[in-house]
Coordinates of N, CA and C and ligand atoms in Angstrom, one line a residue:
M1 N 2.9 15.8 9.0 CA 3.6 16.5 7.9 C 4.6 15.5 7.3
W2 N 4.6 15.4 6.0 CA 5.5 14.4 5.3 C 6.8 15.1 5.0
G3 N 7.9 14.5 5.6 CA 9.2 15.1 5.4 C 10.2 14.4 6.3
T4 N 11.4 15.1 6.4 CA 12.4 14.5 7.2 C 13.4 15.6 7.8
E5 N 13.9 15.3 8.9 CA 14.9 16.2 9.5 C 16.3 15.9 8.9
L6 N 17.0 17.0 8.6 CA 18.4 16.8 8.0 C 19.4 17.1 9.1
G7 N 19.0 17.6 10.2 CA 20.0 18.0 11.3 C 20.4 19.4 11.1
G8 N 21.0 20.0 12.1 CA 21.4 21.4 12.0 C 20.3 22.4 11.7
G9 N 19.1 22.1 12.2 CA 17.9 23.0 12.0 C 17.3 23.0 10.6
L10 N 17.8 22.0 9.8 CA 17.3 21.9 8.4 C 16.3 20.7 8.3
R11 N 15.3 20.9 7.4 CA 14.4 19.8 7.2 C 13.8 19.9 5.8
L12 N 13.4 18.7 5.3 CA 12.7 18.6 4.0 C 11.2 18.4 4.4
R13 N 10.4 19.1 3.6 CA 9.0 19.0 3.8 C 8.3 19.1 2.5
L14 N 7.3 18.2 2.3 CA 6.5 18.3 1.0 C 6.0 19.7 0.8
L15 N 6.2 20.2 -0.4 CA 5.6 21.5 -0.7 C 4.1 21.4 -0.8
E16 N 3.3 22.3 -0.1 CA 1.9 22.2 -0.2 C 1.3 23.5 -0.7
R17 N 0.0 23.5 -0.9 CA -0.6 24.7 -1.6 C -0.3 26.0 -0.8
H18 N -0.3 25.9 0.5 CA -0.2 27.2 1.3 C 1.3 27.7 1.3
H19 N 2.2 27.0 0.6 CA 3.5 27.4 0.5 C 3.7 28.3 -0.8
A20 N 2.7 28.4 -1.6 CA 2.9 29.0 -2.9 C 3.5 30.4 -2.8
E21 N 3.0 31.2 -1.9 CA 3.4 32.6 -1.8 C 4.9 32.7 -1.4
T22 N 5.3 31.9 -0.5 CA 6.7 31.8 0.0 C 7.6 31.3 -1.1
L23 N 7.1 30.3 -1.9 CA 7.9 29.7 -3.0 C 8.1 30.8 -4.1
F24 N 7.0 31.5 -4.4 CA 7.1 32.5 -5.4 C 8.1 33.6 -5.0
A25 N 8.1 34.0 -3.7 CA 9.0 35.1 -3.3 C 10.4 34.6 -3.4
L26 N 10.7 33.3 -3.0 CA 12.0 32.8 -3.1 C 12.5 32.7 -4.5
T27 N 11.6 32.3 -5.4 CA 12.0 32.2 -6.8 C 12.2 33.6 -7.4
D28 N 11.4 34.5 -7.0 CA 11.5 35.8 -7.6 C 12.8 36.5 -7.2
R29 N 13.3 36.3 -6.0 CA 14.5 37.0 -5.6 C 15.7 36.2 -6.0
N30 N 15.5 35.0 -6.6 CA 16.7 34.3 -7.1 C 16.8 34.2 -8.6
R31 N 16.0 35.0 -9.3 CA 15.9 34.9 -10.8 C 17.3 34.9 -11.5
D32 N 18.1 35.9 -11.1 CA 19.4 36.0 -11.8 C 20.3 34.8 -11.5
H33 N 20.2 34.3 -10.3 CA 21.0 33.2 -9.8 C 20.6 31.9 -10.6
L34 N 19.3 31.7 -10.8 CA 18.8 30.5 -11.4 C 18.8 30.5 -12.9
R35 N 18.6 31.6 -13.5 CA 18.3 31.7 -15.0 C 19.3 31.0 -15.8
P36 N 20.7 31.1 -15.5 CA 21.6 30.4 -16.4 C 21.4 28.9 -16.5
W37 N 20.9 28.3 -15.4 CA 20.8 26.8 -15.3 C 19.3 26.3 -15.4
L38 N 18.4 27.1 -15.0 CA 17.0 26.7 -14.9 C 16.1 27.7 -15.6
P39 N 16.1 27.6 -17.0 CA 15.4 28.6 -17.7 C 13.9 28.7 -17.5
W40 N 13.3 27.7 -16.8 CA 11.9 27.8 -16.5 C 11.6 29.0 -15.6
V41 N 12.6 29.6 -15.0 CA 12.4 30.6 -14.0 C 11.6 31.8 -14.5
D42 N 11.9 32.1 -15.8 CA 11.2 33.3 -16.4 C 9.7 33.0 -16.7
G43 N 9.3 31.7 -16.7 CA 7.9 31.4 -16.9 C 7.1 31.5 -15.5
V44 N 7.9 31.7 -14.4 CA 7.2 31.8 -13.1 C 7.0 33.3 -12.9
R45 N 5.8 33.8 -13.1 CA 5.5 35.2 -13.1 C 4.7 35.7 -11.9
S46 N 4.0 34.7 -11.3 CA 3.1 35.1 -10.2 C 2.9 33.9 -9.2
V47 N 2.3 34.2 -8.1 CA 2.0 33.2 -7.1 C 1.2 32.1 -7.7
A48 N 0.3 32.4 -8.7 CA -0.5 31.4 -9.3 C 0.4 30.4 -10.1
D49 N 1.5 30.8 -10.6 CA 2.5 29.9 -11.3 C 3.1 29.0 -10.3
S50 N 3.5 29.5 -9.2 CA 4.1 28.6 -8.1 C 3.1 27.7 -7.6
L51 N 1.8 28.1 -7.5 CA 0.8 27.2 -7.0 C 0.5 26.1 -8.0
A52 N 0.6 26.4 -9.3 CA 0.4 25.4 -10.3 C 1.5 24.4 -10.2
F53 N 2.7 24.8 -10.0 CA 3.8 23.9 -9.9 C 3.6 23.0 -8.7
I54 N 3.2 23.5 -7.5 CA 3.0 22.7 -6.3 C 1.8 21.7 -6.6
E55 N 0.8 22.2 -7.2 CA -0.3 21.3 -7.5 C 0.1 20.1 -8.4
D56 N 0.9 20.4 -9.4 CA 1.4 19.4 -10.3 C 2.2 18.4 -9.5
A57 N 3.1 18.9 -8.6 CA 3.9 18.1 -7.7 C 3.1 17.2 -6.8
L58 N 2.0 17.8 -6.2 CA 1.2 17.0 -5.3 C 0.5 15.9 -6.1
G59 N 0.2 16.1 -7.4 CA -0.4 15.1 -8.2 C 0.6 14.0 -8.4
R60 N 1.8 14.3 -8.7 CA 2.9 13.3 -8.9 C 3.1 12.5 -7.6
F61 N 3.0 13.2 -6.4 CA 3.2 12.5 -5.2 C 2.1 11.5 -5.0
A62 N 0.8 11.9 -5.3 CA -0.3 11.1 -5.1 C -0.3 9.8 -6.0
R63 N 0.3 10.0 -7.2 CA 0.4 8.9 -8.1 C 1.6 8.1 -7.9
G64 N 2.5 8.5 -7.0 CA 3.7 7.8 -6.7 C 4.8 8.0 -7.8
T65 N 4.6 9.0 -8.7 CA 5.6 9.2 -9.8 C 6.6 10.3 -9.5
G66 N 6.5 11.0 -8.3 CA 7.5 12.0 -8.0 C 7.0 12.8 -6.8
Y67 N 7.8 13.9 -6.5 CA 7.5 14.8 -5.5 C 8.4 16.0 -5.5
E68 N 8.0 17.1 -4.8 CA 8.8 18.3 -4.7 C 8.9 18.6 -3.2
L69 N 10.1 18.7 -2.6 CA 10.2 19.0 -1.2 C 10.8 20.4 -1.1
G70 N 10.3 21.2 -0.1 CA 10.9 22.4 0.3 C 12.0 22.1 1.2
I71 N 13.1 22.9 1.1 CA 14.2 22.7 2.1 C 14.1 23.9 3.0
W72 N 13.9 23.6 4.3 CA 13.6 24.7 5.3 C 14.7 24.8 6.3
E73 N 15.1 26.0 6.6 CA 16.1 26.2 7.7 C 15.3 27.0 8.7
G74 N 14.9 26.3 9.8 CA 14.0 26.8 10.8 C 12.7 27.1 10.0
E75 N 12.2 28.3 10.0 CA 10.9 28.6 9.4 C 11.1 29.1 8.0
E76 N 12.3 29.2 7.5 CA 12.6 29.8 6.2 C 12.8 28.8 5.1
L77 N 12.0 29.0 4.0 CA 12.2 28.2 2.8 C 13.5 28.6 2.1
V78 N 14.5 27.7 1.9 CA 15.7 28.1 1.3 C 16.0 27.4 0.0
G79 N 15.2 26.4 -0.4 CA 15.5 25.7 -1.7 C 14.4 24.6 -1.9
V80 N 14.6 24.0 -3.0 CA 13.7 22.9 -3.4 C 14.5 21.7 -4.0
V81 N 14.1 20.5 -3.6 CA 14.7 19.3 -4.3 C 13.5 18.4 -4.7
G82 N 13.6 17.9 -5.9 CA 12.4 17.2 -6.4 C 12.8 16.0 -7.3
V83 N 11.8 15.2 -7.5 CA 12.0 13.9 -8.2 C 10.9 13.8 -9.2
R84 N 11.3 13.5 -10.5 CA 10.3 13.3 -11.5 C 10.4 12.0 -12.2
G85 N 9.3 11.4 -12.6 CA 9.3 10.2 -13.4 C 9.7 9.0 -12.6
I86 N 9.2 8.8 -11.4 CA 9.6 7.6 -10.7 C 9.0 6.4 -11.4
H87 N 9.8 5.5 -11.8 CA 9.3 4.2 -12.3 C 9.4 3.2 -11.1
S88 N 8.3 2.5 -10.9 CA 8.3 1.6 -9.7 C 9.2 0.3 -10.0
P89 N 9.7 -0.3 -9.0 CA 10.5 -1.5 -9.2 C 9.8 -2.6 -10.0
T90 N 8.5 -2.5 -10.1 CA 7.8 -3.6 -10.9 C 7.8 -3.2 -12.4
D91 N 8.2 -1.9 -12.6 CA 8.3 -1.5 -14.1 C 9.6 -2.1 -14.6
F92 N 9.7 -1.9 -15.9 CA 10.8 -2.5 -16.6 C 12.1 -1.7 -16.2
T93 N 12.0 -0.4 -15.9 CA 13.2 0.4 -15.8 C 13.6 0.7 -14.3
A94 N 12.6 1.0 -13.4 CA 12.9 1.3 -12.0 C 14.0 2.4 -11.8
D95 N 13.8 3.5 -12.4 CA 14.7 4.6 -12.3 C 14.0 5.9 -12.1
T96 N 14.7 7.0 -11.9 CA 14.1 8.3 -11.8 C 15.2 9.4 -11.9
S97 N 14.8 10.6 -11.8 CA 15.9 11.7 -11.8 C 15.5 12.8 -10.8
I98 N 16.6 13.4 -10.3 CA 16.5 14.4 -9.2 C 16.9 15.7 -9.7
G99 N 16.2 16.8 -9.3 CA 16.5 18.2 -9.7 C 16.5 19.0 -8.4
Y100 N 17.2 20.2 -8.4 CA 17.3 20.9 -7.2 C 17.8 22.4 -7.5
W101 N 17.4 23.2 -6.5 CA 18.0 24.6 -6.5 C 17.9 25.2 -5.1
L102 N 18.9 26.1 -4.9 CA 19.0 26.6 -3.5 C 19.1 28.1 -3.6
D103 N 18.6 28.8 -2.6 CA 18.7 30.3 -2.5 C 20.2 30.6 -2.6
A104 N 20.5 31.7 -3.4 CA 21.9 32.0 -3.6 C 22.7 32.2 -2.2
G105 N 22.0 32.8 -1.3 CA 22.7 33.1 0.0 C 22.9 31.9 0.9
H106 N 22.3 30.8 0.5 CA 22.5 29.6 1.3 C 23.4 28.6 0.7
Q107 N 24.1 28.9 -0.4 CA 25.0 28.0 -1.0 C 26.3 27.9 -0.2
G108 N 27.1 26.8 -0.5 CA 28.4 26.7 0.1 C 28.4 26.1 1.5
R109 N 27.3 25.6 2.0 CA 27.3 25.0 3.3 C 26.9 23.5 3.3
G110 N 26.8 22.9 2.1 CA 26.5 21.5 2.0 C 25.1 21.2 2.2
I111 N 24.2 22.2 2.1 CA 22.8 22.0 2.3 C 22.2 21.0 1.3
M112 N 22.6 21.3 0.0 CA 22.0 20.5 -1.1 C 22.6 19.1 -1.1
T113 N 23.8 18.9 -0.8 CA 24.4 17.6 -0.7 C 23.6 16.8 0.3
R114 N 23.3 17.4 1.4 CA 22.6 16.7 2.5 C 21.2 16.4 2.1
A115 N 20.5 17.3 1.4 CA 19.1 17.1 1.0 C 19.1 16.0 0.0
V116 N 20.0 16.0 -1.0 CA 20.0 14.9 -2.0 C 20.3 13.5 -1.4
T117 N 21.1 13.5 -0.4 CA 21.4 12.3 0.4 C 20.1 11.7 0.9
A118 N 19.3 12.5 1.6 CA 18.0 12.1 2.1 C 17.1 11.6 1.1
V119 N 17.1 12.2 -0.1 CA 16.2 11.8 -1.2 C 16.7 10.5 -1.7
L120 N 18.0 10.3 -1.8 CA 18.6 9.0 -2.3 C 18.2 7.9 -1.4
D121 N 18.2 8.1 -0.1 CA 17.8 7.1 0.9 C 16.3 6.7 0.6
D122 N 15.5 7.8 0.4 CA 14.1 7.5 0.1 C 13.9 6.6 -1.1
L123 N 14.6 7.0 -2.2 CA 14.4 6.4 -3.5 C 15.0 4.9 -3.5
F124 N 16.1 4.7 -2.8 CA 16.8 3.4 -2.8 C 16.3 2.5 -1.7
L125 N 16.2 3.1 -0.5 CA 15.9 2.2 0.7 C 14.4 2.0 0.9
T126 N 13.6 3.1 0.6 CA 12.2 3.0 0.9 C 11.5 2.5 -0.4
R127 N 11.8 3.2 -1.5 CA 11.0 2.9 -2.8 C 11.7 1.8 -3.6
R128 N 12.9 1.4 -3.2 CA 13.5 0.2 -3.8 C 13.8 0.4 -5.3
L129 N 14.2 1.7 -5.7 CA 14.5 1.9 -7.1 C 15.9 1.3 -7.4
H130 N 16.2 1.2 -8.6 CA 17.5 0.6 -9.0 C 18.5 1.6 -9.5
R131 N 18.0 2.7 -10.0 CA 18.9 3.7 -10.6 C 18.4 5.1 -10.5
V132 N 19.3 6.1 -10.2 CA 18.8 7.5 -10.1 C 19.8 8.3 -10.9
E133 N 19.2 9.3 -11.6 CA 20.0 10.2 -12.5 C 20.0 11.6 -12.0
I134 N 21.0 12.3 -12.3 CA 21.0 13.8 -12.2 C 21.5 14.3 -13.5
R135 N 20.8 15.2 -14.1 CA 21.3 15.8 -15.4 C 21.7 17.3 -15.1
V136 N 22.9 17.6 -15.6 CA 23.5 18.9 -15.3 C 24.2 19.5 -16.5
A137 N 24.1 20.8 -16.6 CA 24.8 21.5 -17.7 C 26.3 21.3 -17.5
P138 N 27.1 21.1 -18.5 CA 28.6 20.9 -18.4 C 29.3 22.0 -17.6
E139 N 28.8 23.3 -17.8 CA 29.4 24.4 -17.2 C 29.0 24.7 -15.8
N140 N 28.0 23.9 -15.3 CA 27.5 24.1 -14.0 C 28.3 23.4 -12.9
H141 N 29.4 23.9 -12.6 CA 30.4 23.2 -11.7 C 29.9 23.0 -10.3
R142 N 29.2 24.0 -9.8 CA 28.6 23.8 -8.4 C 27.6 22.6 -8.4
S143 N 26.8 22.5 -9.4 CA 25.8 21.4 -9.4 C 26.5 20.1 -9.7
R144 N 27.5 20.1 -10.6 CA 28.2 18.8 -10.9 C 28.9 18.2 -9.7
A145 N 29.3 19.1 -8.8 CA 30.0 18.7 -7.6 C 29.1 17.8 -6.7
I146 N 27.8 18.0 -6.8 CA 26.9 17.2 -5.9 C 26.9 15.8 -6.3
P147 N 26.5 15.4 -7.5 CA 26.6 13.9 -7.8 C 28.0 13.4 -7.7
E148 N 29.0 14.2 -8.1 CA 30.4 13.7 -8.0 C 30.7 13.4 -6.5
R149 N 30.3 14.2 -5.6 CA 30.6 14.0 -4.2 C 29.8 12.8 -3.6
L150 N 28.7 12.5 -4.2 CA 27.8 11.4 -3.7 C 28.1 10.1 -4.4
G151 N 29.1 10.0 -5.2 CA 29.4 8.7 -5.8 C 28.7 8.3 -7.1
F152 N 28.1 9.3 -7.7 CA 27.5 9.1 -9.1 C 28.6 8.9 -10.1
R153 N 28.3 8.3 -11.2 CA 29.2 8.2 -12.3 C 28.7 9.1 -13.5
M154 N 29.6 9.8 -14.1 CA 29.2 10.5 -15.3 C 29.2 9.5 -16.5
E155 N 28.0 9.4 -17.1 CA 27.8 8.3 -18.1 C 27.8 8.8 -19.5
G156 N 27.6 10.1 -19.7 CA 27.5 10.6 -21.0 C 27.0 12.0 -21.2
R157 N 26.9 12.4 -22.4 CA 26.5 13.8 -22.7 C 25.3 13.8 -23.7
L158 N 24.2 14.4 -23.3 CA 23.0 14.5 -24.2 C 23.2 15.8 -25.0
R159 N 23.2 15.7 -26.3 CA 23.4 16.8 -27.1 C 22.1 17.6 -27.2
E160 N 22.2 18.9 -27.0 CA 21.1 19.9 -27.2 C 19.8 19.4 -26.7
V161 N 19.7 18.9 -25.5 CA 18.5 18.4 -25.0 C 17.7 19.4 -24.2
A162 N 18.4 20.5 -23.7 CA 17.7 21.5 -22.9 C 17.5 22.8 -23.6
R163 N 16.4 23.4 -23.5 CA 16.2 24.7 -24.1 C 16.6 25.8 -23.2
Y164 N 17.5 26.7 -23.7 CA 17.9 27.9 -23.0 C 17.6 29.1 -23.9
G165 N 16.5 29.8 -23.5 CA 16.1 30.9 -24.3 C 15.8 30.5 -25.7
E166 N 16.5 31.0 -26.7 CA 16.2 30.7 -28.1 C 17.1 29.5 -28.5
G167 N 18.0 29.1 -27.7 CA 18.9 28.0 -28.1 C 18.7 26.7 -27.3
W168 N 19.6 25.8 -27.6 CA 19.6 24.5 -27.0 C 21.0 24.2 -26.3
G169 N 20.9 23.5 -25.2 CA 22.2 23.2 -24.5 C 22.3 21.7 -24.2
D170 N 23.6 21.3 -24.1 CA 23.9 19.9 -23.7 C 23.6 19.7 -22.2
L171 N 23.4 18.4 -21.8 CA 23.4 18.1 -20.4 C 24.2 16.8 -20.2
L172 N 25.0 16.8 -19.1 CA 25.7 15.6 -18.7 C 24.7 14.7 -17.9
I173 N 24.8 13.4 -18.1 CA 24.0 12.5 -17.3 C 24.9 11.9 -16.2
Y174 N 24.6 12.1 -15.0 CA 25.2 11.4 -13.9 C 24.2 10.3 -13.3
A175 N 24.7 9.1 -13.0 CA 23.8 8.1 -12.4 C 24.5 7.3 -11.3
I176 N 23.6 6.8 -10.4 CA 24.1 5.9 -9.4 C 23.1 4.7 -9.3
L177 N 23.6 3.5 -9.0 CA 22.8 2.4 -8.9 C 22.6 2.0 -7.4
D178 N 21.6 1.2 -7.1 CA 21.3 1.0 -5.7 C 22.5 0.4 -4.9
R179 N 23.2 -0.6 -5.6 CA 24.3 -1.2 -4.9 C 25.4 -0.2 -4.7
E180 N 25.6 0.7 -5.6 CA 26.6 1.8 -5.4 C 26.3 2.7 -4.3
W181 N 25.0 3.0 -4.1 CA 24.6 3.9 -3.0 C 24.8 3.2 -1.7
Q182 N 24.5 1.9 -1.6 CA 24.8 1.1 -0.4 C 26.2 1.3 0.1
T183 N 27.1 1.3 -0.9 CA 28.5 1.5 -0.6 C 28.9 2.9 -0.3
A184 N 28.3 3.8 -1.0 CA 28.7 5.3 -0.9 C 28.1 5.9 0.3
R185 N 27.0 5.5 0.8 CA 26.2 6.3 1.8 C 27.0 6.4 3.1
E186 N 27.6 5.3 3.5 CA 28.4 5.4 4.8 C 29.5 6.4 4.7
R187 N 30.2 6.3 3.5 CA 31.3 7.3 3.3 C 30.8 8.7 3.3
V188 N 29.7 8.9 2.6 CA 29.1 10.2 2.4 C 28.7 10.8 3.8
R189 N 28.1 9.9 4.6 CA 27.6 10.4 5.9 C 28.8 10.7 6.8
E190 N 29.8 9.9 6.8 CA 31.0 10.1 7.6 C 31.7 11.4 7.2
Q191 N 31.8 11.6 5.9 CA 32.6 12.7 5.3 C 31.9 14.0 5.4
F192 N 30.6 14.0 5.0 CA 29.9 15.3 4.8 C 28.9 15.6 5.9
F193 N 28.4 14.6 6.6 CA 27.3 14.9 7.6 C 27.9 15.4 8.9
R194 N 29.3 15.4 9.0 CA 29.9 16.0 10.2 C 30.2 17.5 10.0
G195 N 29.8 18.0 8.8 CA 30.2 19.3 8.4 C 29.7 20.4 9.4
E196 N 30.7 21.2 9.9 CA 30.3 22.1 10.9 C 29.5 23.3 10.3
K197 N 29.6 23.5 9.0 CA 28.9 24.7 8.4 C 27.4 24.4 8.4
V198 N 27.0 23.2 8.4 CA 25.6 22.9 8.4 C 25.0 23.0 9.8
G199 N 25.7 22.6 10.8 CA 25.2 22.7 12.2 C 25.9 21.7 13.1
P200 N 26.1 22.1 14.3 CA 26.8 21.2 15.3 C 26.1 20.0 15.7
D201 N 24.7 20.0 15.6 CA 24.0 18.8 16.0 C 23.6 18.0 14.8
A202 N 24.4 18.1 13.7 CA 24.0 17.3 12.5 C 23.8 15.9 12.8
S203 N 22.7 15.4 12.3 CA 22.5 13.9 12.4 C 21.9 13.5 11.1
P204 N 22.2 12.2 10.7 CA 21.7 11.7 9.4 C 20.2 11.9 9.3
G205 N 19.7 12.3 8.1 CA 18.3 12.3 7.9 C 17.7 10.9 7.7
S206 N 16.6 10.7 8.2 CA 15.9 9.4 8.1 C 15.2 9.3 6.7
P207 N 15.0 8.1 6.2 CA 14.2 8.1 5.0 C 12.9 8.8 5.1
L208 N 12.5 9.4 4.0 CA 11.3 10.2 4.0 C 10.1 9.3 4.3
Ligands
COA301 C1 23.7 23.7 -7.5 C2 23.4 24.3 -6.1 C3 22.2 23.7 -5.5 C4 24.6 23.9 -5.3 O1 24.6 24.6 -4.0 P1 25.8 24.5 -3.0 O2 25.5 25.2 -1.8 O3 27.1 24.8 -3.8 O4 25.8 22.9 -2.8 P2 25.9 22.2 -1.5 O5 24.8 22.6 -0.6 O6 26.1 20.7 -1.7 O7 27.3 22.8 -0.8 C5 28.5 22.5 -1.4 C6 29.5 23.5 -0.9 O8 29.4 23.6 0.6 C7 30.6 23.2 1.1 N1 30.3 22.5 2.3 C8 30.4 22.9 3.6 N2 30.0 22.0 4.5 C9 29.7 20.9 3.7 C10 29.2 19.6 4.1 N3 29.0 19.2 5.3 N4 29.0 18.7 3.1 C11 29.2 19.1 1.8 N5 29.6 20.3 1.4 C12 29.9 21.2 2.4 C13 31.4 22.5 0.1 O9 32.8 22.6 0.3 C14 30.9 23.3 -1.1 O10 31.6 24.5 -1.2 P3 32.2 25.1 -2.5 O11 31.1 25.3 -3.5 O12 32.8 26.4 -2.1 O13 33.2 24.1 -2.9 C15 23.3 25.8 -6.2 O14 24.5 26.4 -6.6 C16 22.1 26.3 -7.1 O15 21.0 26.3 -6.6 N6 22.5 26.7 -8.3 C17 21.5 27.3 -9.2 C18 20.5 26.3 -9.7 C19 21.1 25.0 -10.2 O16 22.1 25.1 -10.8 N7 20.4 23.9 -10.0 C20 20.9 22.6 -10.5 C21 20.6 22.4 -11.9 S1 21.2 20.8 -12.5

């Protein structure tokens, strides 16, 4: 099974076809929570839509251009963290971008901070990328806190780049470079991986 332990009973695991029903159920009960920030949620109407998402992600994984990981607490799927558009170090750009969402009832425990930390280790230490971005709506303070906590810099604002219903919204670009992550990761692990809310046996996640 491709994935990694996050400590405290949490782990990341590649989403596979047989997770479609569970993923749809999680998405379905989080619609109101996700809609303001992730307008794709209304396009997910059935298990078949979740399956199509997983199959697309498995294709990205096979091509080395991205992946989608389920965040599991014990046997329960509680969120998703994914990577799109991985450019390999031999490409001109060597960058990518991370997206994520968590079940409303599991917020506020540092779960996503921890999951993104493990993904950053994979992208920088294993895949040797040079730069990673997170794009966030300016009003999404909970989400902005994650790159800010992890040492990303806010580099700018993309005007009307995201579709929200009938309108368009701005996104902020946060980014971190490989050398910045080398410096930030020890501080992050020291500061956040001791968090008691995540679990007493918290241990750093190994690269995926
Ligand atoms: C964005 C989202 C994933 C953030 O979830 P979250 O639970 O707030 O984020 P984290 O898992 O990093 O937890 C941070 C919170 O846990 C607390 N915490 C507890 N232990 C912690 C630890 N060891 N490490 C870090 N934070 C910890 C922090 O104080 C913070 O609490 P606060 O929000 O009350 O200040 C979630 O709100 C979500 O899914 N939102 C809807 C979808 C969305 O916006 N996706 C992103 C689009 S860009």
